[in-house]
mmCIF file of C-alpha atoms in Angstrom:
data_model
loop_
_atom_site.group_PDB
_atom_site.id
_atom_site.type_symbol
_atom_site.label_atom_id
_atom_site.label_comp_id
_atom_site.label_asym_id
_atom_site.label_seq_id
_atom_site.Cartn_x
_atom_site.Cartn_y
_atom_site.Cartn_z
ATOM 1 C CA MET A 786 -69.287 -96.116 -105.047
ATOM 2 C CA ALA A 787 -71.687 -93.365 -106.091
ATOM 3 C CA PRO A 788 -72.700 -90.918 -103.367
ATOM 4 C CA SER A 789 -75.851 -91.608 -101.385
ATOM 5 C CA LEU A 790 -79.115 -90.427 -102.865
ATOM 6 C CA VAL A 791 -81.752 -88.763 -100.708
ATOM 7 C CA LEU A 792 -85.345 -88.471 -101.908
ATOM 8 C CA ALA A 793 -86.851 -85.849 -99.657
ATOM 9 C CA GLY A 794 -90.234 -84.275 -99.014
ATOM 10 C CA ALA A 795 -92.515 -86.975 -100.440
ATOM 11 C CA ARG A 796 -95.502 -88.695 -98.899
ATOM 12 C CA VAL A 797 -93.762 -92.004 -98.208
ATOM 13 C CA VAL A 798 -95.807 -95.177 -97.773
ATOM 14 C CA LEU A 799 -94.123 -97.300 -95.105
ATOM 15 C CA PRO A 800 -95.349 -100.573 -93.554
ATOM 16 C CA THR A 801 -96.370 -98.550 -90.490
ATOM 17 C CA GLY A 802 -98.384 -95.973 -92.435
ATOM 18 C CA VAL A 803 -98.083 -92.899 -94.616
ATOM 19 C CA VAL A 804 -95.392 -90.400 -93.621
ATOM 20 C CA ASP A 805 -95.698 -86.797 -94.784
ATOM 21 C CA ASP A 806 -92.464 -84.975 -95.579
ATOM 22 C CA GLY A 807 -90.731 -88.344 -95.678
ATOM 23 C CA ARG A 808 -87.203 -89.191 -96.615
ATOM 24 C CA VAL A 809 -85.710 -92.261 -98.282
ATOM 25 C CA VAL A 810 -81.942 -92.678 -98.476
ATOM 26 C CA VAL A 811 -80.388 -95.011 -101.044
ATOM 27 C CA GLU A 812 -76.796 -96.225 -100.921
ATOM 28 C CA GLY A 813 -75.728 -98.425 -103.807
ATOM 29 C CA THR A 814 -78.501 -100.939 -104.450
ATOM 30 C CA LYS A 815 -80.102 -100.728 -101.011
ATOM 31 C CA ILE A 816 -82.352 -98.515 -98.928
ATOM 32 C CA THR A 817 -80.542 -97.331 -95.796
ATOM 33 C CA GLN A 818 -83.204 -95.001 -94.371
ATOM 34 C CA ALA A 819 -86.955 -94.634 -94.801
ATOM 35 C CA ALA A 820 -88.626 -92.331 -92.311
ATOM 36 C CA ALA A 821 -90.052 -88.916 -91.604
ATOM 37 C CA ALA A 822 -87.543 -86.102 -91.996
ATOM 38 C CA ASP A 823 -88.318 -85.141 -88.407
ATOM 39 C CA THR A 824 -89.014 -87.987 -85.987
ATOM 40 C CA GLY A 825 -90.286 -86.570 -82.727
ATOM 41 C CA GLY A 826 -87.994 -83.570 -82.776
ATOM 42 C CA THR A 827 -84.965 -85.508 -83.998
ATOM 43 C CA THR A 828 -83.896 -84.853 -87.580
ATOM 44 C CA VAL A 829 -82.831 -87.955 -89.487
ATOM 45 C CA ALA A 830 -79.161 -87.710 -90.416
ATOM 46 C CA VAL A 831 -78.250 -87.390 -94.082
ATOM 47 C CA PRO A 832 -74.807 -88.426 -95.394
ATOM 48 C CA ALA A 833 -72.664 -85.336 -95.980
ATOM 49 C CA ASP A 834 -71.879 -86.139 -99.604
ATOM 50 C CA ALA A 835 -75.416 -87.203 -100.515
ATOM 51 C CA GLU A 836 -77.261 -86.018 -103.597
ATOM 52 C CA VAL A 837 -80.600 -84.639 -102.418
ATOM 53 C CA ILE A 838 -83.634 -84.596 -104.726
ATOM 54 C CA ASP A 839 -86.691 -82.677 -103.583
ATOM 55 C CA VAL A 840 -89.753 -84.767 -104.450
ATOM 56 C CA GLY A 841 -92.239 -82.709 -102.460
ATOM 57 C CA GLY A 842 -95.833 -83.052 -103.636
ATOM 58 C CA HIS A 843 -95.243 -86.641 -104.763
ATOM 59 C CA TRP A 844 -95.936 -90.127 -103.399
ATOM 60 C CA LEU A 845 -93.057 -92.529 -102.868
ATOM 61 C CA VAL A 846 -94.051 -96.210 -102.816
ATOM 62 C CA PRO A 847 -92.258 -99.551 -103.202
ATOM 63 C CA GLY A 848 -91.613 -101.018 -106.640
ATOM 64 C CA PHE A 849 -94.551 -103.098 -107.825
ATOM 65 C CA VAL A 850 -94.519 -106.915 -107.745
ATOM 66 C CA ASP A 851 -96.483 -108.747 -110.460
ATOM 67 C CA LEU A 852 -97.291 -112.417 -109.790
ATOM 68 C CA HIS A 853 -98.989 -113.087 -113.131
ATOM 69 C CA ASN A 854 -97.724 -111.586 -116.386
ATOM 70 C CA HIS A 855 -97.531 -113.080 -119.900
ATOM 71 C CA GLY A 856 -95.740 -110.225 -121.671
ATOM 72 C CA GLY A 857 -95.706 -106.625 -122.824
ATOM 73 C CA GLY A 858 -94.084 -104.173 -125.166
ATOM 74 C CA GLY A 859 -95.037 -106.344 -128.129
ATOM 75 C CA ALA A 860 -93.253 -109.432 -126.752
ATOM 76 C CA SER A 861 -94.175 -112.433 -124.607
ATOM 77 C CA PHE A 862 -92.654 -114.873 -122.159
ATOM 78 C CA SER A 863 -93.480 -117.684 -124.581
ATOM 79 C CA GLY A 864 -90.859 -116.463 -127.055
ATOM 80 C CA THR A 865 -87.089 -116.039 -127.065
ATOM 81 C CA ALA A 866 -84.913 -114.714 -124.256
ATOM 82 C CA ASP A 867 -84.774 -111.367 -126.086
ATOM 83 C CA ASP A 868 -88.589 -111.333 -126.231
ATOM 84 C CA ALA A 869 -88.778 -111.985 -122.501
ATOM 85 C CA LEU A 870 -86.319 -109.207 -121.702
ATOM 86 C CA LYS A 871 -88.267 -106.815 -123.922
ATOM 87 C CA ALA A 872 -91.435 -107.616 -121.975
ATOM 88 C CA VAL A 873 -89.624 -107.150 -118.658
ATOM 89 C CA ARG A 874 -88.341 -103.741 -119.735
ATOM 90 C CA ALA A 875 -91.801 -102.664 -120.881
ATOM 91 C CA HIS A 876 -93.272 -103.346 -117.446
ATOM 92 C CA ARG A 877 -90.356 -101.802 -115.567
ATOM 93 C CA LEU A 878 -91.170 -98.534 -117.323
ATOM 94 C CA HIS A 879 -94.553 -98.756 -115.576
ATOM 95 C CA GLY A 880 -93.185 -99.450 -112.092
ATOM 96 C CA THR A 881 -93.029 -103.259 -111.973
ATOM 97 C CA THR A 882 -89.570 -103.929 -110.558
ATOM 98 C CA THR A 883 -90.251 -107.586 -109.640
ATOM 99 C CA LEU A 884 -92.049 -109.807 -112.128
ATOM 100 C CA VAL A 885 -92.977 -113.487 -112.404
ATOM 101 C CA ALA A 886 -93.109 -114.665 -116.027
ATOM 102 C CA SER A 887 -96.264 -116.602 -116.908
ATOM 103 C CA THR A 888 -96.555 -119.192 -119.665
ATOM 104 C CA VAL A 889 -99.756 -120.237 -121.462
ATOM 105 C CA THR A 890 -100.998 -123.680 -122.469
ATOM 106 C CA ASP A 891 -98.832 -125.346 -125.103
ATOM 107 C CA GLU A 892 -97.324 -128.724 -125.939
ATOM 108 C CA MET A 893 -95.561 -130.171 -122.892
ATOM 109 C CA ASP A 894 -92.208 -130.400 -124.666
ATOM 110 C CA LEU A 895 -92.424 -126.717 -125.596
ATOM 111 C CA LEU A 896 -93.325 -125.740 -122.029
ATOM 112 C CA VAL A 897 -90.366 -127.736 -120.712
ATOM 113 C CA THR A 898 -88.056 -125.944 -123.154
ATOM 114 C CA GLN A 899 -89.527 -122.563 -122.227
ATOM 115 C CA ALA A 900 -89.113 -123.324 -118.528
ATOM 116 C CA GLY A 901 -85.409 -123.901 -119.108
ATOM 117 C CA LEU A 902 -85.065 -120.577 -120.936
ATOM 118 C CA LEU A 903 -86.978 -118.638 -118.286
ATOM 119 C CA SER A 904 -85.077 -120.298 -115.439
ATOM 120 C CA GLU A 905 -81.865 -118.798 -116.860
ATOM 121 C CA LEU A 906 -83.412 -115.337 -116.785
ATOM 122 C CA ALA A 907 -84.482 -115.953 -113.192
ATOM 123 C CA GLU A 908 -80.951 -117.010 -112.261
ATOM 124 C CA GLN A 909 -79.701 -113.736 -113.784
ATOM 125 C CA GLY A 910 -82.220 -111.762 -111.702
ATOM 126 C CA ASP A 911 -84.232 -110.491 -114.666
ATOM 127 C CA ILE A 912 -87.437 -112.212 -113.490
ATOM 128 C CA ALA A 913 -88.517 -113.509 -110.092
ATOM 129 C CA GLY A 914 -89.535 -116.955 -111.320
ATOM 130 C CA ILE A 915 -91.957 -118.858 -113.524
ATOM 131 C CA HIS A 916 -95.732 -119.267 -113.357
ATOM 132 C CA PHE A 917 -97.293 -122.079 -115.389
ATOM 133 C CA GLU A 918 -100.878 -121.187 -116.306
ATOM 134 C CA GLY A 919 -102.046 -124.320 -118.077
ATOM 135 C CA PRO A 920 -102.176 -126.899 -119.478
ATOM 136 C CA PHE A 921 -103.782 -128.404 -116.340
ATOM 137 C CA ILE A 922 -107.027 -126.440 -116.557
ATOM 138 C CA SER A 923 -110.705 -127.090 -117.270
ATOM 139 C CA PRO A 924 -111.962 -127.116 -120.872
ATOM 140 C CA CYS A 925 -115.184 -125.584 -119.493
ATOM 141 C CA ARG A 926 -113.260 -122.533 -118.251
ATOM 142 C CA LYS A 927 -110.360 -122.437 -120.683
ATOM 143 C CA GLY A 928 -110.554 -118.731 -121.524
ATOM 144 C CA ALA A 929 -107.744 -117.897 -123.959
ATOM 145 C CA HIS A 930 -106.120 -121.348 -123.820
ATOM 146 C CA SER A 931 -106.050 -123.870 -126.657
ATOM 147 C CA GLU A 932 -108.548 -126.610 -125.746
ATOM 148 C CA GLU A 933 -106.865 -129.394 -127.704
ATOM 149 C CA LEU A 934 -103.679 -128.905 -125.660
ATOM 150 C CA LEU A 935 -105.332 -129.111 -122.236
ATOM 151 C CA ARG A 936 -104.749 -132.134 -120.009
ATOM 152 C CA ASP A 937 -105.530 -133.425 -116.552
ATOM 153 C CA PRO A 938 -103.029 -132.473 -113.830
ATOM 154 C CA ASP A 939 -101.089 -135.729 -113.633
ATOM 155 C CA PRO A 940 -98.624 -135.244 -110.730
ATOM 156 C CA ALA A 941 -95.845 -136.783 -112.820
ATOM 157 C CA GLU A 942 -96.315 -134.168 -115.551
ATOM 158 C CA VAL A 943 -96.637 -131.363 -113.020
ATOM 159 C CA CYS A 944 -93.354 -132.545 -111.531
ATOM 160 C CA LYS A 945 -91.803 -132.538 -115.008
ATOM 161 C CA LEU A 946 -92.526 -128.808 -115.340
ATOM 162 C CA ILE A 947 -91.220 -128.069 -111.859
ATOM 163 C CA ASP A 948 -88.003 -129.918 -112.610
ATOM 164 C CA ALA A 949 -87.631 -128.067 -115.921
ATOM 165 C CA GLY A 950 -87.763 -124.795 -113.973
ATOM 166 C CA ARG A 951 -84.597 -125.769 -112.066
ATOM 167 C CA GLY A 952 -85.798 -124.380 -108.765
ATOM 168 C CA ARG A 953 -87.324 -121.256 -110.338
ATOM 169 C CA ALA A 954 -90.933 -122.450 -110.660
ATOM 170 C CA ARG A 955 -92.972 -120.219 -108.366
ATOM 171 C CA MET A 956 -96.605 -121.039 -109.176
ATOM 172 C CA VAL A 957 -98.788 -123.476 -111.125
ATOM 173 C CA THR A 958 -102.453 -122.758 -111.910
ATOM 174 C CA LEU A 959 -104.658 -125.859 -111.900
ATOM 175 C CA ALA A 960 -108.296 -126.854 -112.154
ATOM 176 C CA THR A 961 -108.057 -128.896 -108.989
ATOM 177 C CA GLU A 962 -111.348 -130.752 -109.560
ATOM 178 C CA LEU A 963 -109.794 -132.638 -112.491
ATOM 179 C CA PRO A 964 -108.326 -136.130 -111.968
ATOM 180 C CA GLY A 965 -104.992 -135.756 -110.201
ATOM 181 C CA GLY A 966 -105.751 -132.176 -109.163
ATOM 182 C CA VAL A 967 -105.640 -132.531 -105.387
ATOM 183 C CA ASP A 968 -102.624 -134.849 -105.535
ATOM 184 C CA SER A 969 -100.871 -132.264 -107.716
ATOM 185 C CA VAL A 970 -101.632 -129.569 -105.150
ATOM 186 C CA ARG A 971 -99.980 -131.690 -102.466
ATOM 187 C CA LEU A 972 -96.979 -132.242 -104.729
ATOM 188 C CA LEU A 973 -96.599 -128.519 -105.368
ATOM 189 C CA ALA A 974 -96.855 -127.711 -101.665
ATOM 190 C CA GLU A 975 -94.178 -130.301 -100.881
ATOM 191 C CA HIS A 976 -91.869 -128.678 -103.448
ATOM 192 C CA GLY A 977 -92.489 -125.155 -102.136
ATOM 193 C CA VAL A 978 -94.328 -124.090 -105.296
ATOM 194 C CA ILE A 979 -97.562 -122.089 -105.042
ATOM 195 C CA ALA A 980 -100.618 -124.092 -106.079
ATOM 196 C CA ALA A 981 -103.151 -121.681 -107.574
ATOM 197 C CA ILE A 982 -106.785 -122.560 -108.233
ATOM 198 C CA GLY A 983 -107.955 -121.150 -111.542
ATOM 199 C CA HIS A 984 -109.585 -121.801 -114.906
ATOM 200 C CA THR A 985 -111.709 -124.144 -112.853
ATOM 201 C CA ASP A 986 -115.229 -125.545 -112.808
ATOM 202 C CA ALA A 987 -114.904 -126.745 -109.206
ATOM 203 C CA THR A 988 -117.704 -126.837 -106.677
ATOM 204 C CA TYR A 989 -117.433 -125.154 -103.294
ATOM 205 C CA GLU A 990 -116.645 -128.503 -101.659
ATOM 206 C CA GLN A 991 -113.984 -129.394 -104.224
ATOM 207 C CA THR A 992 -112.346 -126.008 -103.739
ATOM 208 C CA VAL A 993 -112.272 -126.438 -99.959
ATOM 209 C CA ALA A 994 -110.587 -129.827 -100.432
ATOM 210 C CA ALA A 995 -107.932 -128.265 -102.660
ATOM 211 C CA ILE A 996 -107.234 -125.491 -100.139
ATOM 212 C CA ASP A 997 -106.930 -128.067 -97.367
ATOM 213 C CA ALA A 998 -104.422 -129.919 -99.584
ATOM 214 C CA GLY A 999 -102.255 -126.780 -99.841
ATOM 215 C CA ALA A 1000 -103.606 -124.404 -102.513
ATOM 216 C CA THR A 1001 -102.953 -120.801 -101.457
ATOM 217 C CA VAL A 1002 -103.794 -118.560 -104.451
ATOM 218 C CA ALA A 1003 -106.905 -117.835 -106.515
ATOM 219 C CA THR A 1004 -105.879 -117.148 -110.101
ATOM 220 C CA HIS A 1005 -107.666 -113.952 -111.236
ATOM 221 C CA LEU A 1006 -110.625 -114.405 -108.877
ATOM 222 C CA PHE A 1007 -114.070 -114.241 -110.558
ATOM 223 C CA ASN A 1008 -112.604 -114.758 -114.041
ATOM 224 C CA ALA A 1009 -112.607 -118.250 -115.636
ATOM 225 C CA MET A 1010 -114.608 -119.869 -112.840
ATOM 226 C CA PRO A 1011 -118.307 -120.388 -111.969
ATOM 227 C CA THR A 1012 -120.165 -117.344 -110.699
ATOM 228 C CA LEU A 1013 -121.194 -117.022 -107.064
ATOM 229 C CA GLY A 1014 -124.558 -118.719 -106.528
ATOM 230 C CA HIS A 1015 -126.818 -118.833 -103.497
ATOM 231 C CA ARG A 1016 -127.328 -122.608 -103.706
ATOM 232 C CA SER A 1017 -124.078 -123.487 -105.449
ATOM 233 C CA PRO A 1018 -121.531 -120.965 -104.119
ATOM 234 C CA GLY A 1019 -118.742 -122.527 -106.177
ATOM 235 C CA PRO A 1020 -115.063 -121.664 -105.824
ATOM 236 C CA ILE A 1021 -115.473 -117.924 -105.268
ATOM 237 C CA ALA A 1022 -117.021 -118.273 -101.819
ATOM 238 C CA ALA A 1023 -114.470 -120.865 -100.714
ATOM 239 C CA LEU A 1024 -111.529 -118.761 -101.928
ATOM 240 C CA LEU A 1025 -112.782 -115.545 -100.353
ATOM 241 C CA GLU A 1026 -113.594 -117.011 -96.959
ATOM 242 C CA ASP A 1027 -110.371 -118.931 -96.285
ATOM 243 C CA GLU A 1028 -107.600 -116.946 -94.595
ATOM 244 C CA ARG A 1029 -104.961 -119.187 -96.170
ATOM 245 C CA VAL A 1030 -105.779 -117.945 -99.675
ATOM 246 C CA THR A 1031 -104.559 -114.808 -101.471
ATOM 247 C CA VAL A 1032 -106.818 -113.712 -104.325
ATOM 248 C CA GLU A 1033 -105.487 -112.226 -107.559
ATOM 249 C CA LEU A 1034 -107.512 -109.365 -109.054
ATOM 250 C CA ILE A 1035 -107.176 -107.748 -112.491
ATOM 251 C CA ASN A 1036 -108.159 -104.134 -111.851
ATOM 252 C CA ASP A 1037 -108.421 -102.805 -115.389
ATOM 253 C CA GLY A 1038 -112.124 -101.900 -115.503
ATOM 254 C CA VAL A 1039 -112.731 -104.738 -117.993
ATOM 255 C CA HIS A 1040 -112.261 -107.970 -116.056
ATOM 256 C CA LEU A 1041 -114.101 -106.830 -112.923
ATOM 257 C CA HIS A 1042 -117.042 -104.628 -112.034
ATOM 258 C CA PRO A 1043 -116.094 -102.242 -109.211
ATOM 259 C CA ALA A 1044 -118.630 -103.989 -106.960
ATOM 260 C CA ALA A 1045 -116.797 -107.302 -107.448
ATOM 261 C CA LEU A 1046 -113.524 -105.650 -106.453
ATOM 262 C CA GLU A 1047 -115.170 -104.155 -103.381
ATOM 263 C CA LEU A 1048 -116.630 -107.563 -102.478
ATOM 264 C CA ALA A 1049 -113.175 -109.159 -102.651
ATOM 265 C CA PHE A 1050 -111.555 -106.496 -100.480
ATOM 266 C CA HIS A 1051 -114.402 -106.623 -97.981
ATOM 267 C CA HIS A 1052 -114.324 -110.401 -97.519
ATOM 268 C CA ALA A 1053 -110.643 -111.186 -98.051
ATOM 269 C CA GLY A 1054 -109.249 -108.008 -96.515
ATOM 270 C CA ALA A 1055 -106.371 -105.933 -97.831
ATOM 271 C CA SER A 1056 -103.770 -108.436 -96.598
ATOM 272 C CA ARG A 1057 -105.114 -111.187 -98.885
ATOM 273 C CA VAL A 1058 -105.415 -109.349 -102.214
ATOM 274 C CA ALA A 1059 -102.746 -109.249 -104.933
ATOM 275 C CA PHE A 1060 -103.293 -106.986 -107.916
ATOM 276 C CA ILE A 1061 -101.911 -108.576 -111.091
ATOM 277 C CA THR A 1062 -101.831 -107.576 -114.742
ATOM 278 C CA ASP A 1063 -102.322 -110.944 -116.510
ATOM 279 C CA ALA A 1064 -100.787 -108.847 -119.274
ATOM 280 C CA MET A 1065 -100.154 -110.082 -122.790
ATOM 281 C CA ASP A 1066 -97.905 -108.685 -125.528
ATOM 282 C CA ALA A 1067 -99.979 -105.550 -126.150
ATOM 283 C CA ALA A 1068 -99.432 -104.126 -122.642
ATOM 284 C CA GLY A 1069 -97.431 -100.936 -123.081
ATOM 285 C CA SER A 1070 -97.695 -101.341 -126.847
ATOM 286 C CA GLY A 1071 -101.015 -100.713 -128.624
ATOM 287 C CA ASP A 1072 -103.997 -102.074 -130.503
ATOM 288 C CA GLY A 1073 -103.542 -104.672 -133.232
ATOM 289 C CA ARG A 1074 -103.138 -108.423 -133.821
ATOM 290 C CA TYR A 1075 -101.010 -110.495 -131.447
ATOM 291 C CA LEU A 1076 -100.405 -114.115 -130.471
ATOM 292 C CA LEU A 1077 -101.093 -115.489 -126.982
ATOM 293 C CA GLY A 1078 -99.358 -118.840 -127.108
ATOM 294 C CA PRO A 1079 -100.681 -120.465 -130.293
ATOM 295 C CA LEU A 1080 -103.894 -118.365 -130.381
ATOM 296 C CA GLU A 1081 -104.485 -115.130 -132.322
ATOM 297 C CA VAL A 1082 -105.685 -112.118 -130.356
ATOM 298 C CA GLU A 1083 -107.243 -108.848 -131.506
ATOM 299 C CA VAL A 1084 -106.654 -105.832 -129.275
ATOM 300 C CA SER A 1085 -109.125 -102.989 -129.775
ATOM 301 C CA ASP A 1086 -109.394 -99.942 -127.487
ATOM 302 C CA GLY A 1087 -106.985 -101.683 -125.144
ATOM 303 C CA VAL A 1088 -109.155 -104.800 -124.694
ATOM 304 C CA ALA A 1089 -107.663 -108.121 -125.805
ATOM 305 C CA ARG A 1090 -109.992 -110.821 -127.171
ATOM 306 C CA LEU A 1091 -109.451 -114.034 -129.089
ATOM 307 C CA VAL A 1092 -110.041 -113.619 -132.816
ATOM 308 C CA GLU A 1093 -111.899 -116.932 -132.763
ATOM 309 C CA GLY A 1094 -114.658 -116.964 -130.165
ATOM 310 C CA GLY A 1095 -114.143 -113.507 -128.655
ATOM 311 C CA SER A 1096 -113.024 -114.597 -125.159
ATOM 312 C CA ILE A 1097 -111.061 -112.035 -123.156
ATOM 313 C CA ALA A 1098 -107.393 -112.914 -123.698
ATOM 314 C CA GLY A 1099 -105.405 -111.569 -120.792
ATOM 315 C CA SER A 1100 -105.106 -107.806 -120.463
ATOM 316 C CA THR A 1101 -103.139 -104.802 -121.646
ATOM 317 C CA LEU A 1102 -102.855 -103.576 -118.068
ATOM 318 C CA THR A 1103 -99.766 -102.162 -116.386
ATOM 319 C CA LEU A 1104 -99.569 -101.931 -112.611
ATOM 320 C CA ASP A 1105 -99.253 -98.142 -112.510
ATOM 321 C CA ARG A 1106 -102.697 -97.979 -114.130
ATOM 322 C CA ALA A 1107 -104.036 -100.552 -111.682
ATOM 323 C CA PHE A 1108 -102.710 -98.389 -108.827
ATOM 324 C CA LYS A 1109 -104.298 -95.192 -110.098
ATOM 325 C CA ARG A 1110 -107.654 -96.857 -110.758
ATOM 326 C CA ALA A 1111 -107.708 -98.467 -107.300
ATOM 327 C CA VAL A 1112 -107.269 -95.091 -105.607
ATOM 328 C CA THR A 1113 -109.162 -92.703 -107.891
ATOM 329 C CA VAL A 1114 -112.016 -94.923 -109.123
ATOM 330 C CA ASP A 1115 -112.384 -97.627 -106.477
ATOM 331 C CA GLY A 1116 -111.652 -95.288 -103.579
ATOM 332 C CA LEU A 1117 -109.238 -97.617 -101.801
ATOM 333 C CA PRO A 1118 -106.772 -96.216 -99.253
ATOM 334 C CA VAL A 1119 -103.280 -95.805 -100.689
ATOM 335 C CA GLN A 1120 -101.738 -98.036 -98.036
ATOM 336 C CA GLU A 1121 -104.104 -100.911 -98.932
ATOM 337 C CA VAL A 1122 -103.276 -100.511 -102.620
ATOM 338 C CA VAL A 1123 -99.556 -100.634 -101.841
ATOM 339 C CA ALA A 1124 -100.119 -103.861 -99.903
ATOM 340 C CA ALA A 1125 -101.954 -105.399 -102.864
ATOM 341 C CA LEU A 1126 -99.309 -104.316 -105.381
ATOM 342 C CA CYS A 1127 -96.167 -104.830 -103.328
ATOM 343 C CA ALA A 1128 -96.132 -106.424 -99.876
ATOM 344 C CA ASN A 1129 -98.655 -109.235 -100.432
ATOM 345 C CA PRO A 1130 -97.160 -110.635 -103.657
ATOM 346 C CA ALA A 1131 -93.651 -110.285 -102.222
ATOM 347 C CA ARG A 1132 -94.728 -112.351 -99.207
ATOM 348 C CA LEU A 1133 -96.251 -115.044 -101.421
ATOM 349 C CA LEU A 1134 -93.023 -115.294 -103.411
ATOM 350 C CA GLY A 1135 -90.878 -115.505 -100.295
ATOM 351 C CA LEU A 1136 -89.144 -112.237 -101.195
ATOM 352 C CA SER A 1137 -90.265 -110.036 -98.298
ATOM 353 C CA ASP A 1138 -86.709 -109.771 -97.028
ATOM 354 C CA ARG A 1139 -85.739 -107.972 -100.259
ATOM 355 C CA VAL A 1140 -88.724 -106.259 -101.856
ATOM 356 C CA GLY A 1141 -92.319 -105.201 -101.248
ATOM 357 C CA SER A 1142 -91.793 -102.349 -98.787
ATOM 358 C CA LEU A 1143 -89.592 -99.319 -98.184
ATOM 359 C CA GLU A 1144 -87.367 -100.409 -95.298
ATOM 360 C CA PRO A 1145 -83.651 -100.235 -94.528
ATOM 361 C CA GLY A 1146 -81.738 -103.179 -95.925
ATOM 362 C CA LYS A 1147 -84.159 -103.891 -98.745
ATOM 363 C CA ASP A 1148 -83.527 -103.395 -102.449
ATOM 364 C CA ALA A 1149 -83.835 -99.790 -103.586
ATOM 365 C CA ASP A 1150 -86.905 -100.533 -105.706
ATOM 366 C CA LEU A 1151 -89.321 -97.627 -105.653
ATOM 367 C CA VAL A 1152 -91.920 -95.750 -107.655
ATOM 368 C CA LEU A 1153 -92.556 -92.015 -107.638
ATOM 369 C CA LEU A 1154 -96.124 -90.861 -108.333
ATOM 370 C CA ASP A 1155 -97.473 -87.329 -108.580
ATOM 371 C CA ALA A 1156 -100.483 -86.002 -106.669
ATOM 372 C CA ASP A 1157 -102.797 -87.424 -109.355
ATOM 373 C CA PHE A 1158 -101.128 -90.863 -109.036
ATOM 374 C CA ASP A 1159 -99.456 -90.674 -112.434
ATOM 375 C CA LEU A 1160 -96.042 -92.336 -112.617
ATOM 376 C CA LYS A 1161 -93.091 -89.932 -112.582
ATOM 377 C CA GLY A 1162 -90.109 -92.107 -111.687
ATOM 378 C CA VAL A 1163 -89.008 -95.721 -111.264
ATOM 379 C CA MET A 1164 -85.899 -97.011 -109.512
ATOM 380 C CA ARG A 1165 -84.734 -100.627 -109.466
ATOM 381 C CA GLN A 1166 -81.844 -101.692 -107.237
ATOM 382 C CA GLY A 1167 -80.635 -98.125 -106.952
ATOM 383 C CA GLU A 1168 -80.683 -97.329 -110.681
ATOM 384 C CA TRP A 1169 -83.256 -95.099 -112.329
ATOM 385 C CA VAL A 1170 -85.356 -96.953 -114.907
ATOM 386 C CA VAL A 1171 -87.502 -93.849 -115.365
ATOM 387 C CA THR A 1172 -85.598 -90.731 -114.307
ATOM 388 C CA PRO A 1173 -87.907 -88.225 -112.555
ATOM 389 C CA GLN A 1174 -88.719 -85.114 -114.540
ATOM 390 C CA LEU A 1175 -89.473 -82.713 -111.722
ATOM 391 C CA PRO A 1176 -90.413 -79.025 -111.871
#
């Protein structure tokens, strides 16, 4: 086994708070220590044969966890296994060490086939599971989904997708006001799959009913749903006020005004926010023409829109950029941002025993950021994905 690795001198973000002059020790694929170098006068022991890297002046945070991601690096999770792995690698270079692969609306037979392909990657540990976004969504709020392929959330068809995922389905986004919506939520809850409310035209009352039936996530809150109204508060108010719901936010400066982000954090609290990318192929790639499922997308200045109709079509966001924006533009405390990028999504996925925080016994998944919150290193399960280039 390789000698232990000690990352010393960083500002380490632990579940208990930020530790200055912190130290994280990695042995093999696991974290064995994560603490201050000096704890009340007692120096934390370092293995004698350890390699010590001085990362003073940097932040050390857990690897990012993305609940909602359609692709990156010029490839998508609707393509081949090689495409999916290319997308995974693209996001790992930006700090996402745990990723759920999201599909987009397509023919049911194609989604079933894709679920089988993605379940194999999940079994290999390349992805953390599958998220089905569509086809069970509202034509009124379809966004970048093909309207002719949409359908009501028949529980039998929802079950067909779950079964195709072979135990690796993690989340299904539904417009729960559609016929079969609430019954499908109950089905998902019974199978241990997250029911997410999104691409919905639901009323406040319909949203409350879906939450009571077991829905626990708001798919990209504010986007693809009715706006907040003083007489018709719609789904946003119901999703923000209920402590059982975690709200996804796309913090790229395009999908949300900073005031909307602040509103979500104020009402939901830092423990109920999950930053996501909702990334498509162009994330980590560049401007140009791409496909999102069967639909053509034009990416210009980093903003993805459908060629036909101009709707926003996912994002080109990576989670390191979401982190930096949250701290430097939105003014959020670093510890709250780490919760939104790491601990909260890990909890939702049932992976808190392995990822989402820097604690002994957990996977050695971590991200190194400089004082300006630019990414300088990424480790996944004890191996450097991005080797730090330190002065």
